[in-house]
Amino acid sequence: MTFEALGLNPSIIKALTEAGYTSPTPVQEKAIPAAISGQDLLVSSQTGSGKTAAFMLPSLHQLADLPQAPQAARTPNQERQATRARGERPRYQPAQPKMLVLTPTRELALQVTTATDKYGSYMRRVRVVSILGGMPYPKQMQLLSRNPEILVATPGRLIDHMESGKIDFSQLQILVLDEADRMLDMGFIDDIEKIVAATPTTRQTMLFSATLDGVVGNMAKRITNNPLTIQIASSSTRHENIMQRVHFVDDLSHKNRLLDHLLRDTSIDQAVIFTATKRDADTIADRLNIAGFAAAALHGDMHQGARNRTLNSLRRGQVRMLVATDVAARGIDVPGITHVFNYDLPKFAEDYVHRIGRTGRAGRNGVAISLVNHAEGMQVKRIERFTKQTIPVDVVEGFEPKKSAAPRSPRKPGGWRPGDGRSNSGPRYGAGNREGGGHREGGFGGHREGGNREGGFGGNREAGGYSGNREGRSFGGAKPAGGPRREGGAGGGYKGNNGGGFRADGPRRSYGDR
């Protein structure tokens, strides 16, 4: 099957050929013909399967066939100047887009916008604009004044412009909800229903989601009209092109040393390391930088400018290790990402699928490694049930866990629960005595008694590491004074009241704080 056989506009085919696309993916092959015909769609497919093109290519095809609007005698800016010259107050004309794409995050919205610019590079009459939180209002007003045909937006900021009369959806023809399940998880259901209610009932609606059951399915019934359901079930959760494995760890020290070892694999081009909290993302990124890795954090507390700079550095290859939370990493599509590390397991099995989908994009191969505490066996089991596959356990020589993996059985009342950061049968990570070394206070940056430790994130690298010889700097050593700072990092020092470090230097955040 070729894109020409799908009946797309020649200008779109030219752009696709120039971009190196030769044949449609399974979801594109099924969705594009139905979407061109104007049918509503409900689509369930994995990330990296080409779903952005599955809804954008047929939409661009339809917009290319629209009759051209008559050319105005004056531009909007000229009209406002003429109004002021007459001594009248300029009246703002609301934007009237033909297509709206709703996304859960700014990063995904920007990715969709970039892809649309690429697919429509030879279509002069189609303009696309992103309306996002974190972007200055005057800039957004300027973009809306161009009356773009396509609007890509996050629900919250879009509602602001709707309520102020800056956007009119009376001419809308196509509505797309991308990653609808994630938008509902983030609490946008009321905003979505308000936006949908402002659009014509004659519109075409396309909904893309990891699952079409439950709340998503109920909402889909209300906003679609006799939709075609497309489910790419064989690969929706398995990610067969991604080699997955689990490494069990005894405690936080064991986890950090193992991560350091794994990150030195020469097959890694770029990697994403997922943490459960924003604070951990900052801390690990700082420690990786001190150890000589080109690392940066990405999370929701960073302002938009810092996030954009971090993502641009990742795309240019200047950042090799991105330490991120779930929401912040949604929509990242960088071909150089060869590995994904789950430093903390996700709370939901669905999030695991989205995480590892950052690698193995567009049919490439990838590697996903999870560092798992022995008490987290049930979480691994839930992921295996959801993905319908067994994730093999791997052991690295010299980093063998001293404990055996706990049986994957239901939790007993009063026992461990996901996210409380403790084991049923051992001390809290980063505290207390441990075999093979002295007493350790704190965690990542804590004081170490009992001699030097070779091979950590710092330490002597005479054998040729990422950062050369590091005499006088240990894995948990203090941060060098006046050193470079990673973009978007948190302020303050590295040691807490108890000798410090990582998770022992302040009140512990809840597992869902992302």
Short mmCIF file of C-alpha atoms in Angstrom, two decimals:
data_model
loop_
_atom_site.label_atom_id
_atom_site.label_comp_id
_atom_site.label_asym_id
_atom_site.label_seq_id
_atom_site.Cartn_x
_atom_site.Cartn_y
_atom_site.Cartn_z
CA MET A 1 0.00 0.00 0.00
CA THR A 2 1.24 3.50 -0.85
CA PHE A 3 0.05 6.96 0.16
CA GLU A 4 -0.94 7.61 -3.46
CA ALA A 5 -3.29 4.62 -3.30
CA LEU A 6 -5.08 6.23 -0.36
CA GLY A 7 -6.20 9.06 -2.62
CA LEU A 8 -4.43 11.94 -0.86
CA ASN A 9 -3.98 15.35 -2.48
CA PRO A 10 -0.85 15.56 -4.70
CA SER A 11 0.59 18.42 -2.62
CA ILE A 12 0.43 16.18 0.47
CA ILE A 13 2.06 13.29 -1.40
CA LYS A 14 4.87 15.63 -2.46
CA ALA A 15 5.48 16.71 1.15
CA LEU A 16 5.44 13.11 2.39
CA THR A 17 7.91 12.01 -0.30
CA GLU A 18 10.21 14.89 0.56
CA ALA A 19 10.04 13.92 4.25
CA GLY A 20 11.00 10.31 3.44
CA TYR A 21 7.64 8.61 4.08
CA THR A 22 7.08 5.76 1.65
CA SER A 23 4.18 3.67 2.93
CA PRO A 24 1.39 4.11 5.51
CA THR A 25 1.39 2.35 8.88
CA PRO A 26 -1.48 -0.04 9.71
CA VAL A 27 -3.47 2.60 11.57
CA GLN A 28 -2.98 5.11 8.73
CA GLU A 29 -4.00 2.54 6.14
CA LYS A 30 -7.31 1.94 7.93
CA ALA A 31 -8.09 5.45 9.17
CA ILE A 32 -7.20 7.70 6.21
CA PRO A 33 -9.76 6.43 3.64
CA ALA A 34 -12.59 6.55 6.21
CA ALA A 35 -11.57 10.00 7.39
CA ILE A 36 -11.38 11.34 3.83
CA SER A 37 -14.98 10.23 3.35
CA GLY A 38 -15.99 12.31 6.38
CA GLN A 39 -16.81 9.40 8.71
CA ASP A 40 -16.40 9.74 12.49
CA LEU A 41 -13.60 7.59 13.92
CA LEU A 42 -12.76 5.93 17.23
CA VAL A 43 -9.16 4.74 17.07
CA SER A 44 -7.11 2.78 19.58
CA SER A 45 -3.44 2.41 18.73
CA GLN A 46 -0.07 2.62 20.44
CA THR A 47 2.10 5.70 20.58
CA GLY A 48 4.60 5.83 17.75
CA SER A 49 2.19 4.09 15.35
CA GLY A 50 1.69 7.17 13.18
CA LYS A 51 -1.64 8.29 14.59
CA THR A 52 -0.86 12.00 14.09
CA ALA A 53 -0.67 11.44 10.34
CA ALA A 54 -3.72 9.18 10.54
CA PHE A 55 -5.94 12.16 11.42
CA MET A 56 -3.94 15.07 9.98
CA LEU A 57 -3.35 13.79 6.44
CA PRO A 58 -7.04 13.22 5.60
CA SER A 59 -7.94 16.50 7.29
CA LEU A 60 -5.42 18.41 5.19
CA HIS A 61 -6.81 16.63 2.13
CA GLN A 62 -10.31 17.88 2.94
CA LEU A 63 -9.12 21.43 3.66
CA ALA A 64 -7.19 21.50 0.38
CA ASP A 65 -10.44 20.90 -1.52
CA LEU A 66 -12.33 23.76 0.16
CA PRO A 67 -13.18 26.71 -2.07
CA GLN A 68 -10.80 29.60 -1.54
CA ALA A 69 -12.23 32.46 0.50
CA PRO A 70 -12.40 35.82 -1.31
CA GLN A 71 -9.30 37.93 -0.69
CA ALA A 72 -9.96 40.78 1.71
CA ALA A 73 -9.17 44.29 0.46
CA ARG A 74 -7.15 44.92 3.62
CA THR A 75 -5.34 42.78 6.16
CA PRO A 76 -6.71 42.67 9.74
CA ASN A 77 -3.93 44.98 10.88
CA GLN A 78 -4.71 47.49 8.11
CA GLU A 79 -8.37 47.33 9.01
CA ARG A 80 -7.62 48.13 12.65
CA GLN A 81 -5.40 51.05 11.65
CA ALA A 82 -8.16 52.42 9.40
CA THR A 83 -10.66 52.09 12.24
CA ARG A 84 -8.43 54.04 14.59
CA ALA A 85 -7.90 56.70 11.92
CA ARG A 86 -11.67 57.21 11.84
CA GLY A 87 -11.62 57.74 15.59
CA GLU A 88 -13.44 54.47 16.26
CA ARG A 89 -12.50 51.65 18.57
CA PRO A 90 -11.24 48.58 16.68
CA ARG A 91 -13.51 45.57 16.99
CA TYR A 92 -11.74 42.24 17.31
CA GLN A 93 -12.85 39.63 14.80
CA PRO A 94 -12.78 36.16 16.38
CA ALA A 95 -10.85 33.37 14.68
CA GLN A 96 -13.04 30.85 12.87
CA PRO A 97 -10.96 27.67 12.44
CA LYS A 98 -12.06 24.81 10.22
CA MET A 99 -10.27 22.17 12.30
CA LEU A 100 -9.55 21.80 16.01
CA VAL A 101 -7.11 19.30 17.58
CA LEU A 102 -7.26 18.93 21.37
CA THR A 103 -4.25 17.45 23.15
CA PRO A 104 -3.53 16.84 26.86
CA THR A 105 -0.10 18.51 27.01
CA ARG A 106 1.81 21.38 25.46
CA GLU A 107 4.55 19.07 24.21
CA LEU A 108 2.09 16.91 22.28
CA ALA A 109 0.38 20.02 20.85
CA LEU A 110 3.71 21.34 19.59
CA GLN A 111 4.52 17.94 18.09
CA VAL A 112 1.19 17.90 16.22
CA THR A 113 1.78 21.47 15.01
CA THR A 114 5.27 20.63 13.74
CA ALA A 115 3.99 17.54 11.93
CA THR A 116 1.16 19.55 10.34
CA ASP A 117 3.59 22.17 9.05
CA LYS A 118 5.60 19.35 7.49
CA TYR A 119 2.63 17.56 5.90
CA GLY A 120 1.13 20.80 4.60
CA SER A 121 4.35 22.47 3.45
CA TYR A 122 3.03 22.74 -0.12
CA MET A 123 -0.46 23.91 0.83
CA ARG A 124 -0.43 27.70 0.79
CA ARG A 125 -3.96 28.25 2.06
CA VAL A 126 -3.66 26.18 5.25
CA ARG A 127 -2.30 27.81 8.40
CA VAL A 128 -1.86 26.05 11.75
CA VAL A 129 -1.59 27.74 15.16
CA SER A 130 -0.92 26.34 18.65
CA ILE A 131 -2.84 27.74 21.62
CA LEU A 132 -1.09 26.58 24.78
CA GLY A 133 -0.71 27.40 28.42
CA GLY A 134 2.57 29.13 29.18
CA MET A 135 2.51 31.16 25.97
CA PRO A 136 2.00 34.95 26.36
CA TYR A 137 -1.54 36.12 25.60
CA PRO A 138 -0.43 38.94 23.24
CA LYS A 139 1.44 36.39 21.12
CA GLN A 140 -1.60 34.13 21.00
CA MET A 141 -3.85 37.06 20.09
CA GLN A 142 -1.53 37.88 17.21
CA LEU A 143 -1.65 34.28 15.98
CA LEU A 144 -5.45 34.12 16.23
CA SER A 145 -5.78 37.39 14.31
CA ARG A 146 -4.52 35.51 11.23
CA ASN A 147 -7.71 33.42 11.33
CA PRO A 148 -5.91 30.05 10.98
CA GLU A 149 -7.63 27.08 9.38
CA ILE A 150 -6.23 24.63 11.96
CA LEU A 151 -6.08 25.18 15.72
CA VAL A 152 -4.08 22.84 17.98
CA ALA A 153 -4.76 23.49 21.65
CA THR A 154 -4.79 22.27 25.22
CA PRO A 155 -8.29 22.46 26.77
CA GLY A 156 -7.60 24.94 29.59
CA ARG A 157 -6.11 27.76 27.52
CA LEU A 158 -8.65 27.21 24.73
CA ILE A 159 -11.51 27.73 27.19
CA ASP A 160 -9.96 31.08 28.20
CA HIS A 161 -10.03 32.34 24.62
CA MET A 162 -13.54 30.99 24.00
CA GLU A 163 -14.93 32.79 27.05
CA SER A 164 -13.29 36.06 25.98
CA GLY A 165 -14.84 35.83 22.51
CA LYS A 166 -11.56 35.35 20.65
CA ILE A 167 -12.57 32.09 18.97
CA ASP A 168 -15.77 31.21 17.12
CA PHE A 169 -16.37 27.55 16.27
CA SER A 170 -19.46 28.09 14.11
CA GLN A 171 -17.46 27.19 10.97
CA LEU A 172 -15.67 24.17 12.46
CA GLN A 173 -15.76 21.08 10.28
CA ILE A 174 -13.30 18.65 11.94
CA LEU A 175 -12.74 17.94 15.65
CA VAL A 176 -9.91 15.65 16.80
CA LEU A 177 -9.33 14.48 20.39
CA ASP A 178 -5.76 13.15 20.58
CA GLU A 179 -4.94 10.93 23.58
CA ALA A 180 -8.46 11.37 24.91
CA ASP A 181 -7.84 8.94 27.76
CA ARG A 182 -5.01 11.09 29.06
CA MET A 183 -7.12 14.26 28.90
CA LEU A 184 -9.81 12.58 30.98
CA ASP A 185 -7.20 11.31 33.47
CA MET A 186 -6.00 14.91 33.85
CA GLY A 187 -9.51 16.12 34.71
CA PHE A 188 -10.41 17.86 31.44
CA ILE A 189 -13.78 16.16 30.93
CA ASP A 190 -15.83 19.28 31.78
CA ASP A 191 -13.66 21.46 29.53
CA ILE A 192 -13.95 18.95 26.68
CA GLU A 193 -17.74 18.81 26.94
CA LYS A 194 -17.91 22.62 26.99
CA ILE A 195 -15.72 22.84 23.88
CA VAL A 196 -17.69 20.15 22.04
CA ALA A 197 -20.96 21.92 22.87
CA ALA A 198 -19.64 25.06 21.14
CA THR A 199 -19.04 23.24 17.84
CA PRO A 200 -21.59 22.42 15.11
CA THR A 201 -23.32 19.06 15.37
CA THR A 202 -22.53 18.48 11.68
CA ARG A 203 -18.78 18.32 12.36
CA GLN A 204 -16.62 15.25 11.77
CA THR A 205 -15.19 13.86 15.02
CA MET A 206 -12.10 11.67 15.38
CA LEU A 207 -11.10 10.35 18.80
CA PHE A 208 -7.75 8.66 19.44
CA SER A 209 -7.11 6.86 22.73
CA ALA A 210 -5.11 4.01 24.24
CA THR A 211 -8.39 2.47 25.35
CA LEU A 212 -11.97 2.88 24.16
CA ASP A 213 -13.61 1.43 27.25
CA GLY A 214 -15.03 2.99 30.41
CA VAL A 215 -15.25 6.77 30.64
CA VAL A 216 -13.66 7.24 27.22
CA GLY A 217 -16.20 4.96 25.61
CA ASN A 218 -19.10 6.73 27.29
CA MET A 219 -17.89 10.13 26.15
CA ALA A 220 -17.27 8.84 22.63
CA LYS A 221 -20.90 7.75 22.36
CA ARG A 222 -22.06 11.26 23.24
CA ILE A 223 -19.82 13.20 20.84
CA THR A 224 -19.65 10.94 17.75
CA ASN A 225 -22.20 9.94 15.13
CA ASN A 226 -22.12 6.34 13.91
CA PRO A 227 -18.32 6.10 14.19
CA LEU A 228 -16.02 3.54 12.64
CA THR A 229 -13.99 1.81 15.36
CA ILE A 230 -10.37 0.94 14.54
CA GLN A 231 -8.33 -1.07 17.03
CA ILE A 232 -4.77 -2.13 16.28
CA ALA A 233 -4.99 -4.78 18.97
CA SER A 234 -2.01 -6.90 17.99
CA SER A 235 0.49 -4.17 18.81
CA SER A 236 -1.48 -1.71 20.91
CA THR A 237 0.25 -2.66 24.15
CA ARG A 238 2.93 -5.23 23.42
CA HIS A 239 5.58 -3.06 21.74
CA GLU A 240 7.13 -6.13 20.14
CA ASN A 241 9.97 -4.05 18.66
CA ILE A 242 11.09 -3.01 22.16
CA MET A 243 13.21 -5.38 24.25
CA GLN A 244 11.88 -5.15 27.80
CA ARG A 245 13.49 -6.42 30.99
CA VAL A 246 13.34 -6.04 34.75
CA HIS A 247 16.27 -5.65 37.16
CA PHE A 248 15.49 -6.23 40.83
CA VAL A 249 17.31 -4.01 43.33
CA ASP A 250 17.81 -4.29 47.09
CA ASP A 251 17.75 -0.60 48.02
CA LEU A 252 18.31 2.89 46.69
CA SER A 253 22.12 2.57 46.74
CA HIS A 254 21.92 -0.64 44.70
CA LYS A 255 19.50 1.04 42.26
CA ASN A 256 21.75 4.06 41.74
CA ARG A 257 24.89 1.99 41.18
CA LEU A 258 23.07 -0.28 38.73
CA LEU A 259 21.63 2.69 36.84
CA ASP A 260 25.09 4.22 36.54
CA HIS A 261 26.41 0.94 35.11
CA LEU A 262 23.53 0.54 32.66
CA LEU A 263 23.80 4.11 31.38
CA ARG A 264 27.38 3.43 30.30
CA ASP A 265 26.20 0.91 27.70
CA THR A 266 27.81 2.02 24.44
CA SER A 267 24.66 1.09 22.49
CA ILE A 268 22.76 3.97 24.10
CA ASP A 269 22.33 6.96 21.85
CA GLN A 270 19.81 8.87 23.97
CA ALA A 271 17.69 7.72 26.91
CA VAL A 272 14.67 8.83 28.92
CA ILE A 273 14.72 8.06 32.66
CA PHE A 274 11.28 8.17 34.28
CA THR A 275 10.75 9.14 37.92
CA ALA A 276 7.61 9.32 40.03
CA THR A 277 8.15 12.89 41.29
CA LYS A 278 9.40 16.21 39.96
CA ARG A 279 11.87 16.47 42.82
CA ASP A 280 13.49 13.16 41.95
CA ALA A 281 13.75 14.24 38.30
CA ASP A 282 15.70 17.34 39.33
CA THR A 283 17.93 15.47 41.76
CA ILE A 284 18.84 12.61 39.43
CA ALA A 285 19.50 14.96 36.52
CA ASP A 286 21.85 17.03 38.70
CA ARG A 287 23.73 13.94 39.89
CA LEU A 288 24.04 12.60 36.35
CA ASN A 289 25.52 15.91 35.22
CA ILE A 290 28.05 15.80 38.05
CA ALA A 291 28.92 12.25 36.97
CA GLY A 292 29.69 13.46 33.45
CA PHE A 293 26.47 12.59 31.61
CA ALA A 294 24.81 15.24 29.45
CA ALA A 295 21.51 15.18 31.38
CA ALA A 296 18.49 17.43 31.90
CA ALA A 297 15.19 17.25 33.76
CA LEU A 298 11.72 17.77 32.30
CA HIS A 299 8.65 18.20 34.49
CA GLY A 300 5.56 20.31 34.98
CA ASP A 301 7.10 22.82 37.41
CA MET A 302 9.46 24.15 34.74
CA HIS A 303 8.26 27.22 32.87
CA GLN A 304 7.50 26.81 29.18
CA GLY A 305 10.69 28.48 27.96
CA ALA A 306 12.87 26.10 29.96
CA ARG A 307 10.89 23.08 28.75
CA ASN A 308 11.22 24.17 25.13
CA ARG A 309 14.97 24.68 25.49
CA THR A 310 15.35 21.26 27.08
CA LEU A 311 13.37 19.55 24.30
CA ASN A 312 15.29 21.40 21.60
CA SER A 313 18.57 20.31 23.22
CA LEU A 314 17.28 16.73 23.25
CA ARG A 315 16.37 16.87 19.56
CA ARG A 316 19.78 18.33 18.67
CA GLY A 317 21.53 15.59 20.65
CA GLN A 318 23.02 18.00 23.20
CA VAL A 319 21.06 16.21 25.95
CA ARG A 320 21.62 12.46 26.04
CA MET A 321 19.85 11.57 29.28
CA LEU A 322 16.42 13.12 29.86
CA VAL A 323 15.02 12.60 33.38
CA ALA A 324 11.27 13.14 33.21
CA THR A 325 7.89 12.66 34.83
CA ASP A 326 5.02 11.00 32.97
CA VAL A 327 2.97 14.04 31.99
CA ALA A 328 5.95 16.14 30.89
CA ALA A 329 7.27 13.40 28.59
CA ARG A 330 4.00 12.80 26.75
CA GLY A 331 4.34 13.44 23.05
CA ILE A 332 8.14 13.38 22.89
CA ASP A 333 9.13 11.97 19.50
CA VAL A 334 12.91 11.93 19.11
CA PRO A 335 14.34 9.22 16.81
CA GLY A 336 17.62 9.10 18.75
CA ILE A 337 15.97 7.74 21.92
CA THR A 338 17.17 4.15 22.03
CA HIS A 339 16.53 3.35 25.71
CA VAL A 340 13.89 4.02 28.35
CA PHE A 341 14.62 3.46 32.06
CA ASN A 342 11.88 3.22 34.66
CA TYR A 343 13.72 4.46 37.74
CA ASP A 344 10.33 4.32 39.46
CA LEU A 345 7.56 2.07 38.19
CA PRO A 346 4.45 3.95 37.04
CA LYS A 347 1.30 3.87 39.12
CA PHE A 348 -0.82 2.57 36.24
CA ALA A 349 0.01 -0.13 33.69
CA GLU A 350 -1.22 2.15 30.89
CA ASP A 351 1.49 4.64 31.81
CA TYR A 352 4.12 1.93 31.39
CA VAL A 353 3.02 1.47 27.78
CA HIS A 354 3.22 5.21 27.13
CA ARG A 355 6.62 5.45 28.80
CA ILE A 356 8.35 2.74 26.82
CA GLY A 357 6.72 4.12 23.67
CA ARG A 358 9.25 6.98 23.77
CA THR A 359 11.68 4.51 22.17
CA GLY A 360 11.09 2.19 19.24
CA ARG A 361 9.32 4.95 17.32
CA ALA A 362 8.07 4.35 13.76
CA GLY A 363 9.11 0.70 13.74
CA ARG A 364 12.63 1.18 15.10
CA ASN A 365 14.00 -1.13 17.79
CA GLY A 366 14.34 0.02 21.39
CA VAL A 367 15.17 -1.12 24.92
CA ALA A 368 13.06 -0.57 28.07
CA ILE A 369 14.57 -1.38 31.49
CA SER A 370 12.72 -1.21 34.81
CA LEU A 371 14.55 -1.01 38.13
CA VAL A 372 12.23 -2.74 40.57
CA ASN A 373 12.23 -3.10 44.35
CA HIS A 374 11.46 -6.62 45.50
CA ALA A 375 8.17 -5.49 47.06
CA GLU A 376 6.93 -4.17 43.70
CA GLY A 377 6.35 -7.59 42.18
CA MET A 378 2.59 -7.08 41.98
CA GLN A 379 3.06 -3.91 39.98
CA VAL A 380 5.16 -5.83 37.48
CA LYS A 381 2.47 -8.50 37.35
CA ARG A 382 -0.22 -5.90 36.58
CA ILE A 383 1.89 -4.54 33.74
CA GLU A 384 2.38 -8.06 32.36
CA ARG A 385 -1.37 -8.72 32.48
CA PHE A 386 -2.11 -5.43 30.73
CA THR A 387 0.49 -5.97 27.99
CA LYS A 388 -0.26 -9.71 27.74
CA GLN A 389 3.41 -10.61 27.86
CA THR A 390 6.00 -11.69 30.40
CA ILE A 391 8.84 -9.25 31.06
CA PRO A 392 12.07 -11.23 31.62
CA VAL A 393 14.19 -10.62 34.71
CA ASP A 394 17.84 -9.82 34.03
CA VAL A 395 20.84 -9.81 36.36
CA VAL A 396 24.12 -7.97 35.72
CA GLU A 397 27.26 -9.64 36.99
CA GLY A 398 28.61 -7.70 39.93
CA PHE A 399 25.22 -6.09 40.62
CA GLU A 400 23.28 -9.18 41.72
CA PRO A 401 20.51 -8.48 44.25
CA LYS A 402 21.16 -10.00 47.66
CA LYS A 403 17.49 -10.78 48.15
CA SER A 404 15.27 -13.03 46.13
CA ALA A 405 12.37 -11.49 44.25
CA ALA A 406 9.19 -11.50 46.30
CA PRO A 407 6.37 -13.74 45.03
CA ARG A 408 3.91 -11.81 42.85
CA SER A 409 0.89 -12.36 45.07
CA PRO A 410 -1.83 -9.98 46.28
CA ARG A 411 -0.82 -7.58 49.03
CA LYS A 412 -1.82 -8.46 52.58
CA PRO A 413 -3.83 -5.96 54.61
CA GLY A 414 -1.56 -3.37 56.18
CA GLY A 415 1.34 -4.30 53.92
CA TRP A 416 3.18 -2.37 51.28
CA ARG A 417 1.25 -0.29 48.82
CA PRO A 418 2.47 1.24 45.54
CA GLY A 419 4.20 4.54 46.01
CA ASP A 420 4.87 4.52 49.77
CA GLY A 421 8.61 4.09 49.11
CA ARG A 422 9.20 1.21 51.54
CA SER A 423 9.55 -2.53 51.62
CA ASN A 424 7.59 -4.97 53.77
CA SER A 425 10.73 -6.53 55.12
CA GLY A 426 13.46 -3.94 55.00
CA PRO A 427 14.43 -0.43 55.92
CA ARG A 428 13.48 2.61 53.92
CA TYR A 429 15.70 3.24 50.89
CA GLY A 430 18.87 5.15 51.57
CA ALA A 431 18.85 4.71 55.35
CA GLY A 432 20.33 2.30 57.86
CA ASN A 433 23.07 -0.29 57.57
CA ARG A 434 23.67 -2.29 54.43
CA GLU A 435 25.90 -5.16 53.48
CA GLY A 436 29.16 -4.40 51.73
CA GLY A 437 29.69 -0.96 53.26
CA GLY A 438 29.33 1.21 56.30
CA HIS A 439 26.33 2.97 57.73
CA ARG A 440 24.79 5.36 55.23
CA GLU A 441 22.77 8.39 56.24
CA GLY A 442 20.40 9.85 53.67
CA GLY A 443 20.40 8.67 50.11
CA PHE A 444 21.82 9.90 46.82
CA GLY A 445 24.08 12.59 48.29
CA GLY A 446 24.47 11.31 51.82
CA HIS A 447 27.71 10.94 53.84
CA ARG A 448 29.56 7.65 53.36
CA GLU A 449 31.57 5.94 56.00
CA GLY A 450 33.45 2.77 55.35
CA GLY A 451 35.82 3.69 52.57
CA ASN A 452 35.71 4.75 48.97
CA ARG A 453 33.36 3.24 46.46
CA GLU A 454 34.52 2.84 42.88
CA GLY A 455 32.24 2.91 39.88
CA GLY A 456 29.48 5.22 41.13
CA PHE A 457 28.06 8.24 39.40
CA GLY A 458 31.30 10.04 40.30
CA GLY A 459 34.59 8.45 41.37
CA ASN A 460 37.88 7.82 39.58
CA ARG A 461 37.45 6.97 35.90
CA GLU A 462 40.96 6.01 34.87
CA ALA A 463 39.58 3.28 32.61
CA GLY A 464 37.96 5.89 30.38
CA GLY A 465 34.48 6.90 31.37
CA TYR A 466 32.13 9.60 30.24
CA SER A 467 33.96 12.36 32.04
CA GLY A 468 37.56 11.25 32.48
CA ASN A 469 39.48 11.32 35.77
CA ARG A 470 37.44 12.52 38.73
CA GLU A 471 39.92 12.41 41.55
CA GLY A 472 38.61 13.88 44.74
CA ARG A 473 34.95 13.57 43.73
CA SER A 474 32.87 10.66 44.97
CA PHE A 475 29.45 9.38 43.96
CA GLY A 476 27.79 11.19 46.83
CA GLY A 477 30.18 14.11 47.03
CA ALA A 478 29.16 17.73 47.32
CA LYS A 479 28.24 19.70 44.24
CA PRO A 480 31.23 21.61 42.80
CA ALA A 481 30.98 25.31 43.59
CA GLY A 482 30.15 27.55 40.66
CA GLY A 483 29.60 24.66 38.24
CA PRO A 484 27.18 24.79 35.32
CA ARG A 485 23.53 24.37 36.17
CA ARG A 486 21.06 22.27 34.29
CA GLU A 487 18.19 24.16 32.71
CA GLY A 488 15.10 24.32 34.87
CA GLY A 489 16.70 22.82 37.97
CA ALA A 490 15.46 23.44 41.45
CA GLY A 491 17.28 25.86 43.66
CA GLY A 492 18.92 25.12 46.96
CA GLY A 493 21.59 22.75 48.15
CA TYR A 494 21.97 19.03 48.07
CA LYS A 495 22.06 18.09 51.72
CA GLY A 496 19.18 18.03 54.11
CA ASN A 497 19.04 18.23 57.87
CA ASN A 498 20.03 14.61 58.34
CA GLY A 499 23.21 14.50 56.29
CA GLY A 500 21.10 14.78 53.23
CA GLY A 501 20.52 13.49 49.90
CA PHE A 502 17.85 12.51 47.49
CA ARG A 503 14.76 11.20 49.27
CA ALA A 504 15.87 11.70 52.84
CA ASP A 505 16.25 15.48 52.79
CA GLY A 506 12.65 16.61 53.23
CA PRO A 507 9.04 15.52 53.51
CA ARG A 508 8.29 12.75 51.07
CA ARG A 509 5.92 13.63 48.26
CA SER A 510 2.99 11.48 47.31
CA TYR A 511 3.49 9.01 44.51
CA GLY A 512 1.09 10.88 42.26
CA ASP A 513 2.90 14.23 42.55
CA ARG A 514 4.17 14.65 39.01
#
